[in-house]
Structures are given as structure tokens and as C-alpha cells.
Tab-separated table of C-alpha atoms in Angstrom:
chain	number	residue	atom	x	y	z
A	14	UNK	CA	150.119	55.378	93.301
A	15	UNK	CA	150.040	53.647	89.946
A	16	UNK	CA	147.333	51.314	91.054
A	17	UNK	CA	145.412	54.202	92.404
A	18	UNK	CA	145.480	56.065	89.091
A	19	UNK	CA	144.725	52.916	87.120
A	20	UNK	CA	141.656	52.213	89.441
A	21	UNK	CA	140.341	55.646	88.976
A	22	UNK	CA	140.958	55.630	85.088
A	23	UNK	CA	139.034	52.413	84.810
A	24	UNK	CA	136.126	53.798	86.916
A	25	UNK	CA	136.106	56.881	84.460
A	26	UNK	CA	136.162	54.822	81.297
A	27	UNK	CA	133.332	52.668	82.512
A	28	UNK	CA	131.372	55.719	83.482
A	29	UNK	CA	131.900	57.450	80.181
A	30	UNK	CA	130.729	54.262	78.455
A	31	UNK	CA	127.341	54.422	80.261
A	32	UNK	CA	127.019	58.166	79.189
A	33	UNK	CA	127.870	57.794	75.496
A	34	UNK	CA	124.297	57.736	74.460
A	35	UNK	CA	123.406	60.758	76.367
A	36	UNK	CA	126.232	63.123	75.128
A	37	UNK	CA	124.740	64.562	71.942
A	38	UNK	CA	126.195	66.852	69.427
A	39	UNK	CA	125.737	70.510	70.709
A	40	UNK	CA	127.186	73.783	71.181
A	41	UNK	CA	128.696	74.298	74.535
A	42	UNK	CA	128.004	76.656	77.278
A	43	UNK	CA	128.288	76.560	81.195
A	44	UNK	CA	126.477	78.273	83.957
A	45	UNK	CA	127.596	78.303	87.713
A	46	UNK	CA	126.421	80.003	90.948
A	47	UNK	CA	128.687	80.813	93.809
A	48	UNK	CA	127.070	80.592	97.332
A	49	UNK	CA	129.185	82.663	99.490
A	50	UNK	CA	128.714	84.109	103.027
A	51	UNK	CA	127.464	87.697	103.841
A	52	UNK	CA	124.877	87.553	100.957
A	53	UNK	CA	127.599	87.071	98.282
A	54	UNK	CA	125.883	85.307	95.455
A	55	UNK	CA	127.352	85.463	91.942
A	56	UNK	CA	125.942	83.983	88.725
A	57	UNK	CA	128.339	83.375	85.794
A	58	UNK	CA	128.027	81.755	82.366
A	59	UNK	CA	130.030	81.245	79.231
A	60	UNK	CA	128.694	81.559	75.734
A	61	UNK	CA	130.339	78.904	73.484
A	62	UNK	CA	129.239	78.855	69.869
A	63	UNK	CA	130.927	77.962	66.563
A	64	UNK	CA	129.551	80.936	64.695
A	65	UNK	CA	129.286	84.674	65.180
A	66	UNK	CA	126.148	85.452	67.258
A	67	UNK	CA	125.833	89.210	67.001
A	68	UNK	CA	125.394	90.018	70.654
A	69	UNK	CA	124.710	93.532	72.076
A	70	UNK	CA	123.699	94.537	75.441
A	71	UNK	CA	120.313	96.198	76.047
A	72	UNK	CA	118.456	98.003	78.871
A	73	UNK	CA	114.596	97.485	79.094
A	74	UNK	CA	112.439	99.600	81.474
A	75	UNK	CA	109.245	98.529	82.967
A	76	UNK	CA	105.966	98.667	81.209
A	77	UNK	CA	106.808	97.377	77.854
A	78	UNK	CA	103.982	95.497	76.179
A	79	UNK	CA	104.922	92.140	74.873
A	80	UNK	CA	103.320	88.894	73.437
A	81	UNK	CA	104.563	85.343	72.823
A	82	UNK	CA	104.763	85.917	68.980
A	83	UNK	CA	103.124	82.510	68.086
A	84	UNK	CA	99.808	83.608	66.771
A	85	UNK	CA	96.465	83.862	68.422
A	86	UNK	CA	97.284	81.657	71.376
A	87	UNK	CA	100.219	83.786	72.467
A	88	UNK	CA	100.543	84.835	75.988
A	89	UNK	CA	100.483	88.645	76.344
A	90	UNK	CA	102.137	90.674	79.278
A	91	UNK	CA	103.410	93.997	80.334
A	92	UNK	CA	107.025	94.006	81.827
A	93	UNK	CA	106.726	94.371	85.591
A	94	UNK	CA	110.460	94.677	86.083
A	95	UNK	CA	113.228	96.306	84.065
A	96	UNK	CA	116.275	94.307	82.948
A	97	UNK	CA	119.707	94.296	81.416
A	98	UNK	CA	120.124	91.540	78.812
A	99	UNK	CA	122.540	90.124	76.192
A	100	UNK	CA	121.010	89.461	72.830
A	101	UNK	CA	121.559	86.875	70.235
A	102	UNK	CA	121.556	88.084	66.566
A	103	UNK	CA	119.251	91.001	68.047
A	104	UNK	CA	116.204	88.761	67.761
A	105	UNK	CA	116.395	86.986	71.223
A	106	UNK	CA	117.426	87.329	74.874
A	107	UNK	CA	119.832	84.862	75.749
A	108	UNK	CA	121.165	86.121	79.087
A	109	UNK	CA	120.278	88.716	81.565
A	110	UNK	CA	119.194	90.017	84.867
A	111	UNK	CA	116.329	91.984	85.973
A	112	UNK	CA	116.172	94.815	88.627
A	113	UNK	CA	115.224	92.444	91.526
A	114	UNK	CA	118.201	90.267	90.897
A	115	UNK	CA	116.645	87.465	88.982
A	116	UNK	CA	119.052	85.921	86.326
A	117	UNK	CA	118.282	84.052	83.325
A	118	UNK	CA	120.638	82.106	81.181
A	119	UNK	CA	119.709	80.110	78.096
A	120	UNK	CA	122.120	76.979	77.256
A	121	UNK	CA	121.912	74.495	74.337
A	122	UNK	CA	120.325	71.224	75.017
A	123	UNK	CA	120.126	68.861	71.934
A	124	UNK	CA	117.527	66.640	73.665
A	125	UNK	CA	114.940	69.430	73.891
A	126	UNK	CA	111.589	68.738	72.182
A	127	UNK	CA	108.838	71.420	72.094
A	128	UNK	CA	105.164	71.304	71.091
A	129	UNK	CA	104.207	72.251	67.548
A	130	UNK	CA	100.847	73.348	68.700
A	131	UNK	CA	100.322	76.488	70.841
A	132	UNK	CA	98.272	75.907	73.973
A	133	UNK	CA	95.516	78.209	74.738
A	134	UNK	CA	96.815	81.617	75.921
A	135	UNK	CA	100.117	80.315	77.314
A	136	UNK	CA	102.373	79.893	74.252
A	137	UNK	CA	105.553	81.838	73.370
A	138	UNK	CA	108.433	81.781	71.023
A	139	UNK	CA	111.644	80.410	72.371
A	140	UNK	CA	113.278	83.791	71.457
A	141	UNK	CA	111.377	85.632	74.171
A	142	UNK	CA	111.308	82.841	76.820
A	143	UNK	CA	114.130	84.261	79.091
A	144	UNK	CA	112.698	87.761	78.632
A	145	UNK	CA	109.290	86.538	79.855
A	146	UNK	CA	110.942	85.419	83.071
A	147	UNK	CA	112.860	88.717	83.608
A	148	UNK	CA	109.784	90.703	82.980
A	149	UNK	CA	107.480	89.006	85.304
A	150	UNK	CA	109.285	87.428	88.399
A	151	UNK	CA	111.376	88.697	91.262
A	152	UNK	CA	112.659	85.321	92.515
A	153	UNK	CA	113.151	81.768	91.395
A	154	UNK	CA	110.436	80.474	93.794
A	155	UNK	CA	107.910	82.894	92.350
A	156	UNK	CA	108.784	81.911	88.737
A	157	UNK	CA	108.596	78.160	89.657
A	158	UNK	CA	105.175	78.555	91.317
A	159	UNK	CA	103.825	80.258	88.374
A	160	UNK	CA	105.195	77.753	85.896
A	161	UNK	CA	103.775	74.890	87.944
A	162	UNK	CA	100.365	76.403	87.871
A	163	UNK	CA	100.533	77.842	84.233
A	164	UNK	CA	102.797	75.531	82.094
A	165	UNK	CA	104.079	77.505	79.197
A	166	UNK	CA	104.084	76.066	75.641
A	167	UNK	CA	107.503	77.027	74.383
A	168	UNK	CA	107.722	76.868	70.565
A	169	UNK	CA	111.046	76.816	68.616
A	170	UNK	CA	112.352	78.084	65.327
A	171	UNK	CA	115.571	77.895	63.257
A	172	UNK	CA	118.698	79.529	64.534
A	173	UNK	CA	119.181	82.511	62.377
A	174	UNK	CA	121.034	81.727	59.248
A	175	UNK	CA	120.961	77.905	59.921
A	176	UNK	CA	118.798	75.054	59.074
A	177	UNK	CA	118.680	73.546	62.654
A	178	UNK	CA	116.059	74.290	65.289
A	179	UNK	CA	117.071	76.131	68.416
A	180	UNK	CA	117.081	73.637	71.205
A	181	UNK	CA	117.632	75.219	74.553
A	182	UNK	CA	117.130	74.816	78.406
A	183	UNK	CA	116.837	77.739	80.753
A	184	UNK	CA	118.493	78.438	84.168
A	185	UNK	CA	117.171	80.790	86.836
A	186	UNK	CA	119.006	82.040	89.945
A	187	UNK	CA	118.283	84.994	92.342
A	188	UNK	CA	119.580	87.047	95.183
A	189	UNK	CA	119.047	84.305	97.760
A	190	UNK	CA	121.087	81.788	95.756
A	191	UNK	CA	118.138	79.746	94.728
A	192	UNK	CA	118.205	77.987	91.352
A	193	UNK	CA	115.959	76.354	88.944
A	194	UNK	CA	116.629	74.458	85.567
A	195	UNK	CA	113.731	74.407	83.023
A	196	UNK	CA	113.564	71.877	80.180
A	197	UNK	CA	111.199	70.613	77.605
A	198	UNK	CA	111.423	66.851	77.131
A	199	UNK	CA	109.108	65.119	74.839
A	200	UNK	CA	107.121	68.263	74.612
A	201	UNK	CA	106.558	68.481	78.481
A	202	UNK	CA	107.847	71.112	80.725
A	203	UNK	CA	110.276	69.660	83.352
A	204	UNK	CA	111.498	71.717	86.256
A	205	UNK	CA	114.437	71.033	88.607
A	206	UNK	CA	114.318	73.325	91.529
A	207	UNK	CA	116.877	73.417	94.440
A	208	UNK	CA	119.471	76.004	95.856
A	209	UNK	CA	122.099	73.242	95.231
A	210	UNK	CA	121.685	73.122	91.633
A	211	UNK	CA	124.525	75.507	91.067
A	212	UNK	CA	125.957	74.095	87.683
A	213	UNK	CA	124.395	73.478	84.375
A	214	UNK	CA	125.992	72.594	80.930
A	215	UNK	CA	124.591	71.113	77.883
A	216	UNK	CA	123.732	67.439	77.174
A	217	UNK	CA	122.575	65.313	78.729
A	218	UNK	CA	119.290	66.350	80.290
A	219	UNK	CA	119.535	67.780	83.834
A	220	UNK	CA	118.518	64.637	85.661
A	221	UNK	CA	121.560	62.833	83.994
A	222	UNK	CA	123.776	65.811	85.005
A	223	UNK	CA	122.855	65.293	88.633
A	224	UNK	CA	123.796	61.628	88.224
A	225	UNK	CA	127.085	62.639	86.904
A	226	UNK	CA	127.610	65.017	89.928
A	227	UNK	CA	127.131	62.238	92.401
A	228	UNK	CA	129.640	60.057	90.533
A	229	UNK	CA	132.352	62.840	90.740
A	230	UNK	CA	131.596	63.544	94.352
A	231	UNK	CA	132.532	60.012	95.167
A	232	UNK	CA	135.739	60.306	93.151
A	233	UNK	CA	136.769	63.535	94.760
A	234	UNK	CA	138.182	66.562	92.687
A	235	UNK	CA	141.540	66.455	94.207
A	236	UNK	CA	142.091	62.844	93.059
A	237	UNK	CA	141.074	63.187	89.492
A	238	UNK	CA	139.016	65.544	87.221
A	239	UNK	CA	138.169	65.039	83.535
A	240	UNK	CA	139.942	67.550	81.227
A	241	UNK	CA	138.046	67.691	77.955
A	242	UNK	CA	135.715	70.366	76.784
A	243	UNK	CA	132.669	68.030	76.504
A	244	UNK	CA	129.642	68.898	78.536
A	245	UNK	CA	129.971	66.043	80.966
A	246	UNK	CA	133.575	67.029	81.884
A	247	UNK	CA	133.016	70.802	82.121
A	248	UNK	CA	130.042	69.836	84.632
A	249	UNK	CA	132.366	67.889	86.748
A	250	UNK	CA	135.141	70.546	86.820
A	251	UNK	CA	132.659	73.381	87.332
A	252	UNK	CA	130.963	71.623	90.305
A	253	UNK	CA	134.347	70.794	92.009
A	254	UNK	CA	135.810	74.285	91.649
A	255	UNK	CA	132.844	76.504	92.514
A	256	UNK	CA	132.292	74.612	95.653
A	257	UNK	CA	135.953	74.681	96.484
A	258	UNK	CA	136.178	78.565	96.611
A	259	UNK	CA	136.490	80.176	99.954
A	260	UNK	CA	133.090	81.375	101.197
A	261	UNK	CA	134.283	84.300	103.313
A	262	UNK	CA	136.054	86.646	100.764
A	263	UNK	CA	135.676	90.335	99.828
A	264	UNK	CA	133.412	91.303	96.914
A	265	UNK	CA	136.228	92.013	94.449
A	266	UNK	CA	137.988	88.817	95.226
A	267	UNK	CA	134.674	86.771	94.974
A	268	UNK	CA	134.136	88.178	91.411
A	269	UNK	CA	137.792	87.386	90.504
A	270	UNK	CA	137.420	83.905	91.933
A	271	UNK	CA	134.222	83.061	90.045
A	272	UNK	CA	135.605	84.631	86.786
A	273	UNK	CA	138.631	82.225	87.161
A	274	UNK	CA	136.300	79.280	87.515
A	275	UNK	CA	134.143	80.135	84.281
A	276	UNK	CA	137.413	80.766	82.319
A	277	UNK	CA	138.938	77.491	83.483
A	278	UNK	CA	135.848	75.581	81.875
A	279	UNK	CA	135.808	77.815	78.858
A	280	UNK	CA	136.913	76.664	75.338
A	281	UNK	CA	140.046	78.298	73.889
A	282	UNK	CA	139.131	80.819	71.119
A	283	UNK	CA	139.621	79.438	67.523
A	284	UNK	CA	139.603	75.794	68.790
A	285	UNK	CA	137.626	73.576	66.502
A	286	UNK	CA	137.446	69.754	66.275
A	287	UNK	CA	136.006	68.593	63.014
A	288	UNK	CA	134.917	65.276	64.453
A	289	UNK	CA	133.460	67.021	67.530
A	290	UNK	CA	131.405	70.023	66.565
A	291	UNK	CA	130.126	70.500	70.024
A	292	UNK	CA	133.475	71.794	71.102
A	293	UNK	CA	133.122	75.520	70.206
A	294	UNK	CA	135.075	78.552	71.102
A	295	UNK	CA	133.958	80.579	74.148
A	296	UNK	CA	132.981	83.915	72.545
A	297	UNK	CA	131.918	85.788	75.649
A	298	UNK	CA	131.309	85.472	79.416
A	299	UNK	CA	128.806	87.210	81.754
A	300	UNK	CA	128.853	87.421	85.536
A	301	UNK	CA	126.321	89.041	87.831
A	302	UNK	CA	127.217	90.050	91.348
A	303	UNK	CA	123.816	89.895	93.094
A	304	UNK	CA	125.053	91.677	96.163
A	305	UNK	CA	126.445	94.953	94.427
A	306	UNK	CA	124.068	94.621	91.401
A	307	UNK	CA	126.829	94.664	88.883
A	308	UNK	CA	126.376	92.914	85.473
A	309	UNK	CA	129.819	92.043	84.038
A	310	UNK	CA	130.667	91.283	80.446
A	311	UNK	CA	133.820	89.909	78.901
A	312	UNK	CA	134.445	89.230	75.303
A	313	UNK	CA	137.042	86.748	74.127
A	314	UNK	CA	138.290	89.275	71.662
A	315	UNK	CA	138.941	92.273	73.838
A	316	UNK	CA	141.308	92.840	76.647
A	317	UNK	CA	138.973	94.204	79.257
A	318	UNK	CA	136.260	93.270	81.595
A	319	UNK	CA	133.477	95.890	81.890
A	320	UNK	CA	130.154	96.070	83.800
A	321	UNK	CA	126.689	97.636	83.939
A	322	UNK	CA	125.606	98.950	87.480
A	323	UNK	CA	121.954	98.433	87.917
A	324	UNK	CA	121.856	100.796	90.785
A	325	UNK	CA	122.475	103.573	88.226
A	326	UNK	CA	119.670	102.705	85.844
A	327	UNK	CA	116.261	104.407	85.578
A	328	UNK	CA	113.933	101.372	85.081
A	329	UNK	CA	110.683	103.311	85.561
A	330	UNK	CA	107.885	103.090	83.143
A	331	UNK	CA	107.451	106.832	83.051
A	332	UNK	CA	111.000	108.024	82.498
A	333	UNK	CA	112.972	104.959	81.701
A	334	UNK	CA	114.185	104.303	78.146
A	335	UNK	CA	115.206	101.479	76.032
A	336	UNK	CA	119.061	101.778	75.521
A	337	UNK	CA	121.711	99.610	73.770
A	338	UNK	CA	125.454	99.099	74.077
A	339	UNK	CA	126.699	97.982	70.694
A	340	UNK	CA	129.474	95.481	71.162
A	341	UNK	CA	130.477	95.408	67.430
A	342	UNK	CA	131.256	92.368	65.182
A	343	UNK	CA	132.647	89.538	67.323
A	344	UNK	CA	132.055	91.856	70.487
A	345	UNK	CA	135.330	93.595	69.433
A	346	UNK	CA	134.451	96.962	70.749
A	347	UNK	CA	136.612	97.899	73.687
A	348	UNK	CA	135.049	99.042	76.911
A	349	UNK	CA	136.505	99.326	80.440
A	350	UNK	CA	134.908	99.802	83.854
A	351	UNK	CA	131.438	101.140	84.414
A	352	UNK	CA	129.789	101.563	80.924
A	353	UNK	CA	126.430	102.981	81.982
A	354	UNK	CA	127.137	106.331	80.357
A	355	UNK	CA	127.996	104.603	77.095
A	356	UNK	CA	124.386	103.082	76.541
A	357	UNK	CA	122.575	104.958	73.723
A	358	UNK	CA	118.814	105.351	73.494
A	359	UNK	CA	117.324	103.012	70.895
A	360	UNK	CA	114.320	101.390	69.372
A	361	UNK	CA	114.063	97.916	70.912
A	362	UNK	CA	114.902	95.106	68.791
A	363	UNK	CA	112.179	92.730	67.426
A	364	UNK	CA	111.939	89.214	68.959
A	365	UNK	CA	111.895	86.405	66.332
A	366	UNK	CA	108.357	84.926	66.157
A	367	UNK	CA	106.784	82.023	64.212
A	368	UNK	CA	105.021	82.752	61.050
A	369	UNK	CA	101.454	81.740	60.194
A	370	UNK	CA	102.912	79.144	57.801
A	371	UNK	CA	105.013	77.657	60.594
A	372	UNK	CA	102.100	77.515	62.728
A	373	UNK	CA	99.724	75.771	60.252
A	374	UNK	CA	101.313	72.286	60.530
């Protein structure tokens, strides 16, 4: 037994040595997709961030006129689908689902590099990137086909209140369990599209994350799993656990099981490591039950899980209205169960765009 453990510890140490150049300083999040039987598909994510991010929930109906907010070359569109989203700083969509079951999750990726010059007619701010997907596409395949034919120029800006640029990658999932990961590397759009791409964390880039997955499949999760909060280790644990869950379970048990996985790979609230700023507290978690059309939210600072039922929302252009559920500072407002009736009509927030000065260089 000692020789067995020593052998795997040596293998793990050697593996980490080859990854050290890829694991960049970043804020941590994780996204997972559960592929169950009887159409039981669930997407969940954690939001790990070292600072308060002023998150609220919003309902957007169809028919909203939007543009990319990067000047004359911005793409323009009218929302084809309604959506329920979680905002960041009330200037960006960072997570959400549309009425057709397409889920979009934005996670940090330090290696991201975006263009500084908008391309003709297909440019947009990073703040509205996820919303563009939710507004326009019903499935992952539909979104990927569009992006392959019309690559977007995503342009970034500083994180509100900070001097560093937002560097993110985007995951998509849908009611069939299909997945895609979209990144911008050296200014170019890179798409990874496969139903088996169930897990995404932060650094390294997704091609390297897939290499890590192959390594841990050879080791076997029952023999050894890494335990730190770093992105590479969270990826290994998430991949093992999400695929170890029973596939034939009732709906409530499936939600509980997936929540248990995303909690397992979350970072304890208040935990900070001065030498490793990428280890940041999990502030909230979301989970979307694709089968029942329930969008769950869980704050680290409140005792209850609550949900929005998309079956009970009027997303129509004619009679639907923009509504918001204010979560309070640190998402401390306490809710329980179905919260549809607690959303209030509101003016929509303004997505953060790039100024003329920023676009001039």
C-alpha cells in the first residue's frame, strides 16, 4: 500500500511540474454538466471571487433591442428569446439561461487575449457576450454553427473598480446535454464542442484542461484525487464526481446530487491565501434543471436555496416585462422556494461598453 501511494504521489508531482507554466493567477469558478437518463440534464456553476460583485437576478423578455457597445462596428440584434440571468455589478451578464434551455456561464481565464480593433459589424463588449448567446440561440449546435460562420470580435474592459482587464471564457450547455467552450487565444476565437465537455474551470486553456482529464482518468478517482482549490485540482475532482453520480435518479435527488458536487469543489467563504490570490471564496452557486426548467440560486451568506420557475414567466415581446430580484449586498437577502412572485418590474441595467477613447488606440 505504501509503495502504491508513493508511486501515485510521484506521478502527481511530476504531472504538476509540467503544468506549472499553465496555472496562472486567476479568480476561481467551476462549471459542471450532469448527464442523467430520462432527459435529466443539469448545469451548475460556482462563482468564486475575492471581492464583492454586486449580483442580482433579472428577467428579460423577447424583443429587446441591443448592440455590442463598441462603437460603429458593433453588432446589433433584437432578442429572439427571453432569459433569466445573474448579473455582475449590474453592468454585465455573467450567468443565465434562456427560455429554450440554453445556459451560458462566464468563468475567468487569465490566458484570454482579445482584439483591440472591432471587426466590421461583428464586434461586442465582453459585458454582453453571454447575453448575446442567450438572446439569439436555442441550442449549443446552433450557436456554434453561427460562430463558425460569423466569428465575433469580443473586446474587453477593466473589471469595475479594478485596474485589470476582464479575461473570461464562455461555456454553453443545452437541454440535450450538449456543451461548448469558447475562448479567445492570441485574439482568435477558439471553440471546443462536444457533449462530453462537462467540466470547465479556469486556467489553463481548455485544450490543456482536456489533457489533465486524460491523466486523471488513468489514475482513477477512487485511488487518488488532488485536494487543493487550484483550477487543475478542481477540474480533476469535478470530472470524477459528476460522472460517478447515479444516472437513474428522481428529479429532486438529481438536483441534490449535483449541488453536492459543486459544493464539494467550492472554496470556503472567507478563505484567502496571500501567496495564491487565485484561491477565492465561493460567493454564490447556480444550478439549472433543464428538465423542469428551474433556475436555482444559492448564496454563501444565506441559509436557503431558492429557484425561479421559467414555466411561470411571461417572456413575450407584447406583454412580458423586465424584472429584477435584488439579492442585497453580498447576496444576503433571504429567499426560500419559488421566488417568481418576488421579482419586481424594473428598468434594465446598462451593459458596460467601451468608450470612444478606449476604441481610438
